[in-house]
Amino acid sequence: MFDLDLVPQGLKLKEGLSWLSKLSKNVGVDASQFLEIGVSPAKRIFRENSVQVLKYTPRTETTSHPPIIIIPSLINRHYVLDILPKKSLIEFLLDQEFPVYVIEWGAPEDEDRWLTLDRLISGRLRRAINRVLEHSGADQFHLFGHCIGGTLATIYSLRYPERVISLTLVTSPMNFETGGQLASWARHPGLNLDALIQAYGNVPWPLMQTSFHMLRPAAGVTKYLRVWNKITDATFMRNFLALEAWGADNMSFPGTCYQTLIQSFYRDNALIQGNVKVAGRKVRLDQLSFPVLNISSVGDHIVPPEATLSEENLSEMSRRHLTSWTIDGGHIAAVVGKKAQRDLWPRITHWMTDWETLPS
Amino acid sequence: MVGLLSNPKKLDAIEKTIDKNLEKLFANPAFLQSISMMLNANSYRKILVNFALTQIWKSLQLPNKRDQERTLHLIHELNHRIDTLKEEIDHLTAEADAERERPAPIRRVQRRAKAEAVETAREALAVQ
C-alpha cells in the first residue's frame, strides 16, 4: 500500500476518503436524511388521488401579491425548485411576498394507466387550481410551469384563461418537431406504444431515466471525475449530492398520458397544429390573451431553445403577449444556477409584478 | 489519468467528443430499429405473462390486477363526473341568487293601472 501523503493527489484522496467514511456511516439511508433537500415548510391543502397541492409557509409577515401556482414536471419531483436552503426559488418567491402553491403530481397509481391528458388537465389540475383560489381568497393568479409542467400550464391557461394574470414557462417544450435528439427518438415509428402501455401500464421511470442519460452518455462518468477534484469542498459536494438525489428521484408516467405525449405531441406536433382538445374544446396557441414569459437555456439538451415557445408559433395578435429570454446553462440552470439566483429570479418577479398593476 | 483530473478543459473536450460520436450512433436508424425491436419484444413477452397470470386467477375465480385497476379507474371517472356536476350546481345556484337580488321589473299592465289611478285622482281633485 503506497503512502498517500507522497502522491500529489494523495492528500486530496485521504481527505476525500475521510469525508466518504462519514457518508458510509449512513449507507442504506436516503441522501435527503442528511442533506436538507426540499425542506421549506409546506402544508397540504388538497389531495386528489396522487395529486397534492402544497401551500408553502410564508416567510414574511404580509403577502402583497396574488398567489403563484407552480406546475412542475410529471417526471421529476417538484423540490428542484426548493433544492437547498438559500438556493431555493420557492424561498426567493416567498421572500418577495408571493404566496406560493405547488402542484405535486406524485407517483401515479396503477389505475392511472387509463388517465388521459385531457382528464389530467380538465379534471385534476383544474380542481387543484380552483382549490388554491378558494384557499387564498384570490380572484387571479400567476402560473409558473417548469419543463413539461409548463406545457400543461400552457394548455390549461389557453382553455381556462379567465383568472390567469401571467404565465411563466421555464424550459418548457412546445414545438416538438424541433425537440432535439429526444424528439427524433420519440418520432421513430419502430416503437409499439400500444404494446408498451399494455405491458407496463404506467411507463416505468427507469426507461425514461435511461433515455435522458443517453442524451449525454459520457456525463455519467465524467461528472464523477470532476467531483474527484472537488471532493473535499463540502459546499460543492452538498450541491452535487442534492442534485444527484433529485435526478435519481424519478416518477413513472401515466400510460395513456405518455401515449398522447408521444403520438400527439412528439409525432403530430398537435400543440403547434392546434389539435389539442381539452374538455371538448380545441386550444390553439394563437388564442393567447395574457402575458407569457418564456425562458430557455442555451445548453439544454433535453428541451433546446428552438423547442420552446417562439413568436413563429403565434399569430400577430398574440405575439405582443410573449416575452422571451435565453440564459446560459443546462435544463435546470434557470431554477438552481447561481447566476439565475442573482439575475434571473429578480427579473422574473419584477416581470410578474408589472402585470399585476396593469388592467387585464 | 492524474493529468486529466487536474485539467477540466481536457475532460470537457473528451466528453464532447464521446457525446458527439455516440449521438451519431444513437441517431442511426438501424440502431433505433434494433432498440425498438428489443423494447417491443420485452413488451410482448410481458403481455403474454400478464395474460397467462390473469387466466390462472380467473380459473380460480379470484380477482385479477387488471380488473381491479379498471374498476378503480371507473370509480375515479364517476368521482370526476360528480365533482363536475357539483360545480355546475354551485354555478347555477350563484346565478339564481344574483338574479333574485336584482329588483323585479314593473310589468306594463301594472304601470298602466298605476297611471290610470293617478289620472283619476287628478280629475277628482280638479272637480273639487
Coordinates of C-alpha atoms in Angstrom, one line a residue:
Chain A
M1 CA 0.0 0.0 0.0
F2 CA 1.7 3.2 -1.1
D3 CA 1.9 6.3 1.2
L4 CA -0.8 8.6 0.1
D5 CA 1.0 11.7 1.5
L6 CA 3.7 11.3 -1.1
V7 CA 1.4 11.3 -4.0
P8 CA 0.4 14.9 -5.2
Q9 CA -3.3 14.0 -5.3
G10 CA -2.9 11.7 -2.4
L11 CA -3.7 14.3 0.2
K12 CA -7.0 15.1 -1.6
L13 CA -7.7 11.4 -1.8
K14 CA -7.1 11.0 2.0
E15 CA -9.4 13.9 2.8
G16 CA -12.0 12.7 0.4
L17 CA -11.9 9.2 1.8
S18 CA -12.4 10.5 5.4
W19 CA -15.4 12.5 4.1
L20 CA -16.8 9.4 2.4
S21 CA -16.3 7.4 5.5
K22 CA -18.6 9.8 7.3
L23 CA -21.1 9.3 4.5
S24 CA -20.6 5.5 4.7
K25 CA -22.0 5.5 8.3
N26 CA -25.2 6.3 6.6
V27 CA -25.1 3.5 3.9
G28 CA -28.6 2.5 3.1
V29 CA -30.1 5.8 4.3
D30 CA -31.6 8.3 1.9
A31 CA -29.4 11.2 1.0
S32 CA -32.3 13.5 2.0
Q33 CA -31.9 12.4 5.5
F34 CA -28.6 14.1 6.0
L35 CA -28.9 16.6 3.2
E36 CA -31.5 19.3 3.7
I37 CA -33.3 18.8 0.3
G38 CA -36.7 20.4 -0.3
V39 CA -37.3 21.3 3.4
S40 CA -39.1 24.6 3.1
P41 CA -42.1 24.1 5.3
A42 CA -45.4 23.5 3.5
K43 CA -48.8 22.0 4.2
R44 CA -51.1 20.0 2.0
I45 CA -54.3 21.8 1.3
F46 CA -55.8 19.4 -1.3
R47 CA -55.4 15.9 -2.5
E48 CA -57.0 14.0 -5.3
N49 CA -55.5 10.5 -5.8
S50 CA -51.8 11.1 -6.3
V51 CA -52.1 14.8 -6.9
Q52 CA -51.5 17.1 -4.0
V53 CA -51.4 20.9 -3.6
L54 CA -48.8 22.2 -1.2
K55 CA -49.0 25.7 0.3
Y56 CA -45.6 27.0 1.4
T57 CA -45.4 28.7 4.8
P58 CA -44.9 32.5 4.2
R59 CA -41.5 33.9 5.2
T60 CA -42.8 37.5 5.5
E61 CA -45.5 38.9 7.8
T62 CA -47.6 40.1 4.9
T63 CA -48.1 38.8 1.3
S64 CA -48.8 41.6 -1.1
H65 CA -49.2 39.7 -4.4
P66 CA -51.7 37.3 -5.9
P67 CA -50.7 33.6 -5.5
I68 CA -48.2 31.9 -7.7
I69 CA -49.2 28.3 -8.7
I70 CA -46.2 26.3 -9.7
I71 CA -46.7 23.3 -12.0
P72 CA -43.6 21.1 -12.0
S73 CA -42.6 18.3 -14.4
L74 CA -44.5 15.0 -14.3
I75 CA -41.3 13.0 -14.5
N76 CA -39.2 14.5 -11.7
R77 CA -40.1 15.8 -8.2
H78 CA -41.0 19.4 -7.6
Y79 CA -38.3 20.0 -5.0
V80 CA -35.7 21.0 -7.5
L81 CA -37.4 24.4 -7.1
D82 CA -36.5 24.2 -3.4
I83 CA -33.3 22.1 -3.6
L84 CA -31.4 23.5 -0.7
P85 CA -31.7 26.4 1.8
K86 CA -30.5 29.7 0.2
K87 CA -30.5 28.1 -3.2
S88 CA -34.3 27.7 -3.4
L89 CA -36.5 29.5 -6.0
I90 CA -39.5 28.9 -3.7
E91 CA -37.7 30.6 -0.8
F92 CA -36.9 33.5 -3.0
L93 CA -40.6 33.9 -4.1
L94 CA -41.7 33.7 -0.5
D95 CA -39.2 36.4 0.4
Q96 CA -40.7 38.6 -2.3
E97 CA -44.1 38.3 -0.5
F98 CA -45.7 35.9 -3.1
P99 CA -48.0 33.2 -1.7
V100 CA -46.6 30.0 -3.2
Y101 CA -48.6 26.9 -4.1
V102 CA -47.1 23.8 -5.8
I103 CA -49.0 21.1 -7.6
E104 CA -47.2 17.9 -6.5
W105 CA -48.1 15.3 -9.1
G106 CA -47.0 12.3 -7.0
A107 CA -46.2 8.8 -8.3
P108 CA -49.2 7.6 -10.4
E109 CA -51.2 4.7 -9.1
D110 CA -51.6 1.5 -11.2
E111 CA -55.1 2.6 -12.3
D112 CA -53.8 5.9 -13.7
R113 CA -52.6 3.9 -16.8
W114 CA -56.0 5.0 -18.2
L115 CA -55.8 8.6 -17.1
T116 CA -55.9 10.8 -20.3
L117 CA -54.1 14.1 -20.7
D118 CA -57.5 15.8 -21.2
R119 CA -58.7 14.4 -17.8
L120 CA -55.5 15.3 -16.1
I121 CA -55.8 19.0 -17.2
S122 CA -59.5 19.5 -17.1
G123 CA -60.0 17.3 -14.0
R124 CA -57.2 17.1 -11.5
L125 CA -55.2 20.2 -12.5
R126 CA -58.3 22.4 -12.8
R127 CA -59.8 21.3 -9.5
A128 CA -56.4 21.7 -7.8
I129 CA -56.1 25.3 -9.1
N130 CA -59.8 26.0 -8.0
R131 CA -58.9 24.9 -4.5
V132 CA -55.9 27.2 -4.5
L133 CA -58.1 30.1 -5.3
E134 CA -60.6 29.1 -2.6
H135 CA -57.8 28.8 -0.1
S136 CA -56.1 32.0 -0.9
G137 CA -59.3 34.0 -1.4
A138 CA -57.7 35.5 -4.6
D139 CA -59.6 36.0 -7.9
Q140 CA -56.5 35.7 -10.1
F141 CA -53.1 34.0 -10.0
H142 CA -49.7 33.7 -11.7
L143 CA -48.9 30.4 -13.3
F144 CA -45.4 29.1 -13.4
G145 CA -44.5 25.9 -15.3
H146 CA -41.3 24.0 -15.3
C147 CA -40.4 21.6 -18.2
I148 CA -43.4 19.5 -19.2
G149 CA -45.3 21.2 -16.4
G150 CA -45.1 24.4 -18.5
T151 CA -46.6 22.6 -21.4
L152 CA -49.5 21.5 -19.2
A153 CA -49.8 25.0 -17.7
T154 CA -50.0 26.5 -21.3
I155 CA -52.8 24.1 -22.3
Y156 CA -54.7 24.8 -19.1
S157 CA -54.4 28.6 -19.4
L158 CA -55.5 28.5 -23.1
R159 CA -58.6 26.6 -22.1
Y160 CA -59.3 28.5 -18.9
P161 CA -57.7 31.9 -19.3
E162 CA -60.2 33.8 -17.1
R163 CA -58.2 34.2 -14.0
V164 CA -54.6 33.9 -15.2
I165 CA -52.6 37.1 -14.7
S166 CA -49.4 35.8 -16.3
L167 CA -47.7 32.6 -17.4
T168 CA -44.0 31.9 -16.9
L169 CA -42.5 29.0 -18.7
V170 CA -39.1 27.6 -17.8
T171 CA -37.5 25.2 -20.4
S172 CA -40.9 24.0 -21.4
P173 CA -41.3 22.1 -24.7
M174 CA -43.9 23.5 -27.1
N175 CA -42.6 22.7 -30.6
F176 CA -41.9 19.0 -30.5
E177 CA -40.8 18.9 -34.1
T178 CA -37.6 20.8 -33.2
G179 CA -37.2 18.9 -29.9
G180 CA -33.6 17.7 -30.5
Q181 CA -32.4 14.2 -30.0
L182 CA -35.2 13.2 -27.7
A183 CA -37.8 14.2 -30.3
S184 CA -36.1 12.2 -33.1
W185 CA -36.2 9.1 -30.8
A186 CA -39.8 9.6 -30.0
R187 CA -40.7 10.0 -33.6
H188 CA -39.1 6.7 -34.6
P189 CA -42.1 4.6 -35.8
G190 CA -40.5 1.3 -34.7
L191 CA -41.6 1.6 -31.0
N192 CA -45.0 0.0 -30.4
L193 CA -46.6 2.4 -27.9
D194 CA -49.7 0.3 -27.5
A195 CA -47.7 -2.8 -26.6
L196 CA -45.6 -0.8 -24.1
I197 CA -48.6 0.6 -22.3
Q198 CA -50.5 -2.7 -22.4
A199 CA -47.5 -4.4 -20.9
Y200 CA -46.4 -1.9 -18.2
G201 CA -49.4 0.3 -17.7
N202 CA -47.6 3.4 -16.5
V203 CA -44.3 3.9 -18.3
P204 CA -41.6 2.8 -15.9
W205 CA -39.3 5.6 -14.7
P206 CA -36.0 3.6 -15.4
L207 CA -37.0 3.6 -19.1
M208 CA -37.3 7.4 -19.2
Q209 CA -34.3 8.0 -17.0
T210 CA -32.2 5.8 -19.3
S211 CA -33.3 7.9 -22.3
F212 CA -32.3 11.1 -20.5
H213 CA -28.8 9.6 -19.7
M214 CA -28.4 8.6 -23.3
L215 CA -28.6 12.2 -24.3
R216 CA -25.2 12.8 -22.6
P217 CA -23.8 9.3 -22.2
A218 CA -20.2 10.4 -21.2
A219 CA -21.5 12.7 -18.4
G220 CA -22.4 9.7 -16.3
V221 CA -18.6 9.0 -15.9
T222 CA -17.0 12.4 -16.3
K223 CA -19.1 14.0 -13.6
Y224 CA -17.5 11.7 -11.0
L225 CA -14.1 12.6 -12.4
R226 CA -14.9 16.3 -11.9
V227 CA -16.2 15.6 -8.4
W228 CA -12.9 13.9 -7.6
N229 CA -11.2 17.3 -7.9
K230 CA -13.6 18.9 -5.5
I231 CA -14.3 16.1 -3.2
T232 CA -13.0 18.0 -0.2
D233 CA -15.1 21.0 -0.9
A234 CA -18.1 20.5 1.4
T235 CA -20.3 23.1 -0.3
F236 CA -19.7 21.7 -3.8
M237 CA -20.3 18.1 -2.5
R238 CA -23.5 19.2 -0.8
N239 CA -24.9 20.8 -4.0
F240 CA -23.7 17.9 -6.2
L241 CA -25.3 15.2 -3.9
A242 CA -28.5 17.2 -3.6
L243 CA -28.9 17.4 -7.4
E244 CA -27.9 13.7 -7.8
A245 CA -30.5 12.7 -5.3
W246 CA -33.2 14.8 -7.1
G247 CA -32.1 13.5 -10.5
A248 CA -32.4 9.9 -9.3
D249 CA -35.9 10.6 -7.8
N250 CA -38.0 10.0 -11.0
M251 CA -41.6 9.0 -11.3
S252 CA -43.4 6.7 -13.7
F253 CA -45.6 8.4 -16.3
P254 CA -49.3 7.6 -16.6
G255 CA -49.6 5.3 -19.6
T256 CA -52.3 6.9 -21.7
C257 CA -50.8 10.4 -21.0
Y258 CA -47.5 9.1 -22.3
Q259 CA -49.2 7.7 -25.4
T260 CA -50.7 11.1 -26.1
L261 CA -47.5 12.9 -25.4
I262 CA -45.5 10.7 -27.9
Q263 CA -48.2 10.3 -30.5
S264 CA -50.0 13.6 -30.5
F265 CA -47.2 15.9 -29.3
Y266 CA -43.9 14.5 -30.5
R267 CA -45.1 12.8 -33.6
D268 CA -48.0 15.0 -34.8
N269 CA -46.9 18.3 -33.1
A270 CA -50.5 18.8 -32.0
L271 CA -50.0 21.9 -29.9
I272 CA -48.4 23.8 -32.7
Q273 CA -51.0 22.5 -35.2
G274 CA -53.9 23.5 -32.8
N275 CA -55.2 20.0 -32.5
V276 CA -55.2 19.6 -28.7
K277 CA -58.6 19.2 -27.2
V278 CA -59.5 19.8 -23.6
A279 CA -62.9 19.4 -22.1
G280 CA -64.5 19.3 -25.6
R281 CA -62.8 22.4 -27.0
K282 CA -59.7 22.8 -29.1
V283 CA -57.0 25.0 -27.8
R284 CA -54.6 27.0 -30.0
L285 CA -51.5 29.0 -29.2
D286 CA -52.9 32.0 -31.1
Q287 CA -55.6 32.3 -28.5
L288 CA -53.0 33.6 -26.1
S289 CA -54.6 36.6 -24.4
F290 CA -52.3 37.0 -21.3
P291 CA -48.7 37.8 -20.8
V292 CA -46.3 34.9 -21.3
L293 CA -42.6 34.8 -20.2
N294 CA -40.7 32.1 -21.9
I295 CA -37.3 31.2 -20.6
S296 CA -35.0 28.8 -22.4
S297 CA -31.4 27.6 -21.8
V298 CA -28.7 27.6 -24.5
G299 CA -27.1 24.4 -23.3
D300 CA -30.3 22.5 -22.6
H301 CA -30.0 19.1 -24.4
I302 CA -33.5 17.9 -23.2
V303 CA -35.5 21.0 -24.4
P304 CA -33.4 23.0 -26.8
P305 CA -34.3 26.7 -27.2
E306 CA -35.9 26.0 -30.6
A307 CA -38.3 23.6 -29.0
T308 CA -39.7 26.2 -26.6
L309 CA -42.4 28.8 -27.4
S310 CA -41.4 31.3 -30.0
E311 CA -43.0 34.1 -32.0
E312 CA -43.3 31.9 -35.1
N313 CA -45.8 29.7 -33.3
L314 CA -48.1 32.6 -32.6
S315 CA -50.4 34.9 -34.5
E316 CA -49.5 38.6 -34.9
M317 CA -52.1 39.5 -32.3
S318 CA -50.8 37.0 -29.7
R319 CA -47.1 37.8 -30.3
R320 CA -47.3 41.0 -28.3
H321 CA -48.1 39.0 -25.2
L322 CA -44.8 37.0 -25.4
T323 CA -41.5 37.9 -23.8
S324 CA -38.6 35.5 -24.4
W325 CA -35.3 35.3 -22.5
T326 CA -32.5 32.9 -23.1
I327 CA -29.9 32.1 -20.4
D328 CA -26.7 30.1 -20.3
G329 CA -26.7 26.7 -18.8
G330 CA -28.5 23.4 -18.9
H331 CA -32.0 22.2 -18.4
I332 CA -32.2 23.2 -14.7
A333 CA -29.9 26.1 -14.8
A334 CA -32.8 28.5 -14.5
V335 CA -34.1 27.0 -11.3
V336 CA -30.8 26.1 -9.4
G337 CA -28.0 28.1 -11.0
K338 CA -26.0 30.7 -9.0
K339 CA -26.3 33.2 -11.9
A340 CA -30.1 32.6 -12.1
Q341 CA -30.4 33.2 -8.4
R342 CA -28.6 36.5 -8.8
D343 CA -30.0 37.8 -12.1
L344 CA -32.9 35.8 -13.4
W345 CA -35.1 35.3 -10.4
P346 CA -35.4 39.0 -9.5
R347 CA -36.2 39.7 -13.2
I348 CA -39.0 37.1 -13.2
T349 CA -40.6 38.6 -10.1
H350 CA -40.4 42.2 -11.5
W351 CA -42.0 41.0 -14.7
M352 CA -44.8 39.3 -12.9
T353 CA -45.4 42.3 -10.6
D354 CA -45.6 44.7 -13.6
W355 CA -48.5 42.7 -14.9
E356 CA -50.4 42.8 -11.6
T357 CA -50.8 46.6 -11.8
L358 CA -52.0 46.8 -15.4
P359 CA -55.7 46.2 -16.1
S360 CA -56.3 42.7 -17.6
Chain B
M1 CA -5.2 10.0 -15.6
V2 CA -3.9 12.4 -12.9
G3 CA -3.3 15.0 -15.6
L4 CA -6.8 14.5 -16.9
L5 CA -8.3 15.0 -13.4
S6 CA -6.4 18.3 -13.0
N7 CA -7.3 19.6 -16.4
P8 CA -11.1 20.2 -16.6
K9 CA -10.8 21.7 -20.2
K10 CA -9.3 18.4 -21.4
L11 CA -12.1 16.5 -19.7
D12 CA -14.7 18.7 -21.4
A13 CA -13.1 18.1 -24.8
I14 CA -13.1 14.3 -24.3
E15 CA -16.7 14.4 -23.0
K16 CA -17.8 16.4 -26.1
T17 CA -16.0 14.1 -28.5
I18 CA -17.6 11.0 -26.9
D19 CA -21.0 12.6 -26.9
K20 CA -20.7 13.7 -30.5
N21 CA -19.8 10.2 -31.7
L22 CA -22.4 8.4 -29.6
E23 CA -25.0 10.9 -30.8
K24 CA -24.3 9.8 -34.4
L25 CA -24.7 6.1 -33.3
F26 CA -27.9 6.9 -31.3
A27 CA -29.4 8.7 -34.3
N28 CA -28.7 5.9 -36.7
P29 CA -32.0 4.3 -37.9
A30 CA -30.6 0.8 -37.7
F31 CA -29.6 1.3 -34.1
L32 CA -33.0 2.8 -33.3
Q33 CA -34.7 0.0 -35.1
S34 CA -32.8 -2.7 -33.1
I35 CA -33.5 -0.9 -29.8
S36 CA -37.2 -0.6 -30.7
M37 CA -37.3 -4.3 -31.5
M38 CA -35.8 -5.1 -28.1
L39 CA -38.3 -2.9 -26.3
N40 CA -41.2 -4.3 -28.3
A41 CA -40.1 -7.9 -27.7
N42 CA -39.9 -7.2 -24.0
S43 CA -43.4 -5.7 -24.1
Y44 CA -44.9 -8.6 -26.0
R45 CA -43.3 -11.1 -23.5
K46 CA -44.8 -9.2 -20.6
I47 CA -48.2 -9.0 -22.2
L48 CA -48.1 -12.8 -22.6
V49 CA -47.0 -13.4 -19.0
N50 CA -49.7 -10.9 -17.7
F51 CA -52.3 -12.7 -19.8
A52 CA -51.3 -16.1 -18.5
L53 CA -51.4 -15.0 -14.9
T54 CA -54.8 -13.3 -15.5
Q55 CA -56.2 -16.6 -16.9
I56 CA -54.9 -18.5 -13.8
W57 CA -56.5 -16.1 -11.4
K58 CA -59.7 -16.2 -13.4
S59 CA -59.8 -20.0 -13.4
L60 CA -59.5 -19.9 -9.6
Q61 CA -62.3 -17.3 -9.6
L62 CA -60.1 -14.8 -7.9
P63 CA -60.0 -11.1 -8.9
N64 CA -57.0 -10.1 -11.0
K65 CA -55.0 -6.9 -11.0
R66 CA -56.3 -5.6 -14.4
D67 CA -59.9 -5.9 -13.3
Q68 CA -59.1 -4.1 -10.1
E69 CA -57.3 -1.3 -11.9
R70 CA -60.2 -0.9 -14.3
T71 CA -62.7 -0.7 -11.5
L72 CA -60.7 1.9 -9.6
H73 CA -60.4 3.9 -12.8
L74 CA -64.1 3.9 -13.3
I75 CA -64.6 5.0 -9.7
H76 CA -62.3 7.9 -10.4
E77 CA -64.3 8.8 -13.5
L78 CA -67.5 8.7 -11.6
N79 CA -66.0 11.0 -8.9
H80 CA -64.9 13.4 -11.6
R81 CA -68.4 13.4 -13.0
I82 CA -69.9 14.1 -9.5
D83 CA -67.4 16.9 -8.9
T84 CA -68.2 18.5 -12.3
L85 CA -71.9 18.3 -11.6
K86 CA -71.4 19.8 -8.1
E87 CA -69.5 22.7 -9.7
E88 CA -72.4 23.2 -12.3
I89 CA -74.9 23.2 -9.4
D90 CA -72.9 25.8 -7.5
H91 CA -72.6 28.0 -10.5
L92 CA -76.3 27.8 -11.3
T93 CA -77.2 28.5 -7.6
A94 CA -74.9 31.5 -7.6
E95 CA -76.6 32.8 -10.8
A96 CA -80.0 32.2 -9.3
D97 CA -79.1 34.1 -6.1
A98 CA -77.7 37.0 -8.2
E99 CA -81.0 37.1 -10.2
R100 CA -83.1 37.1 -7.0
E101 CA -81.3 40.1 -5.6
R102 CA -82.0 42.2 -8.7
P103 CA -85.2 44.4 -8.4
A104 CA -88.1 42.9 -10.4
P105 CA -89.2 44.8 -13.5
I106 CA -92.6 46.6 -13.3
R107 CA -95.0 45.0 -15.7
R108 CA -96.7 47.1 -18.4
V109 CA -100.2 46.3 -17.0
Q110 CA -99.2 47.4 -13.5
R111 CA -97.7 50.6 -15.0
R112 CA -100.9 51.3 -16.9
A113 CA -103.1 50.7 -13.9
K114 CA -100.9 53.0 -11.8
A115 CA -101.0 55.7 -14.5
E116 CA -104.9 55.4 -14.6
A117 CA -105.2 55.7 -10.9
V118 CA -103.0 58.8 -10.9
E119 CA -105.2 60.3 -13.7
T120 CA -108.4 59.5 -11.8
A121 CA -107.1 61.2 -8.7
R122 CA -106.1 64.3 -10.6
E123 CA -109.6 64.5 -12.2
A124 CA -111.2 64.1 -8.8
L125 CA -109.0 66.9 -7.5
A126 CA -109.9 69.2 -10.5
V127 CA -113.6 68.7 -9.9
Q128 CA -113.2 69.7 -6.3

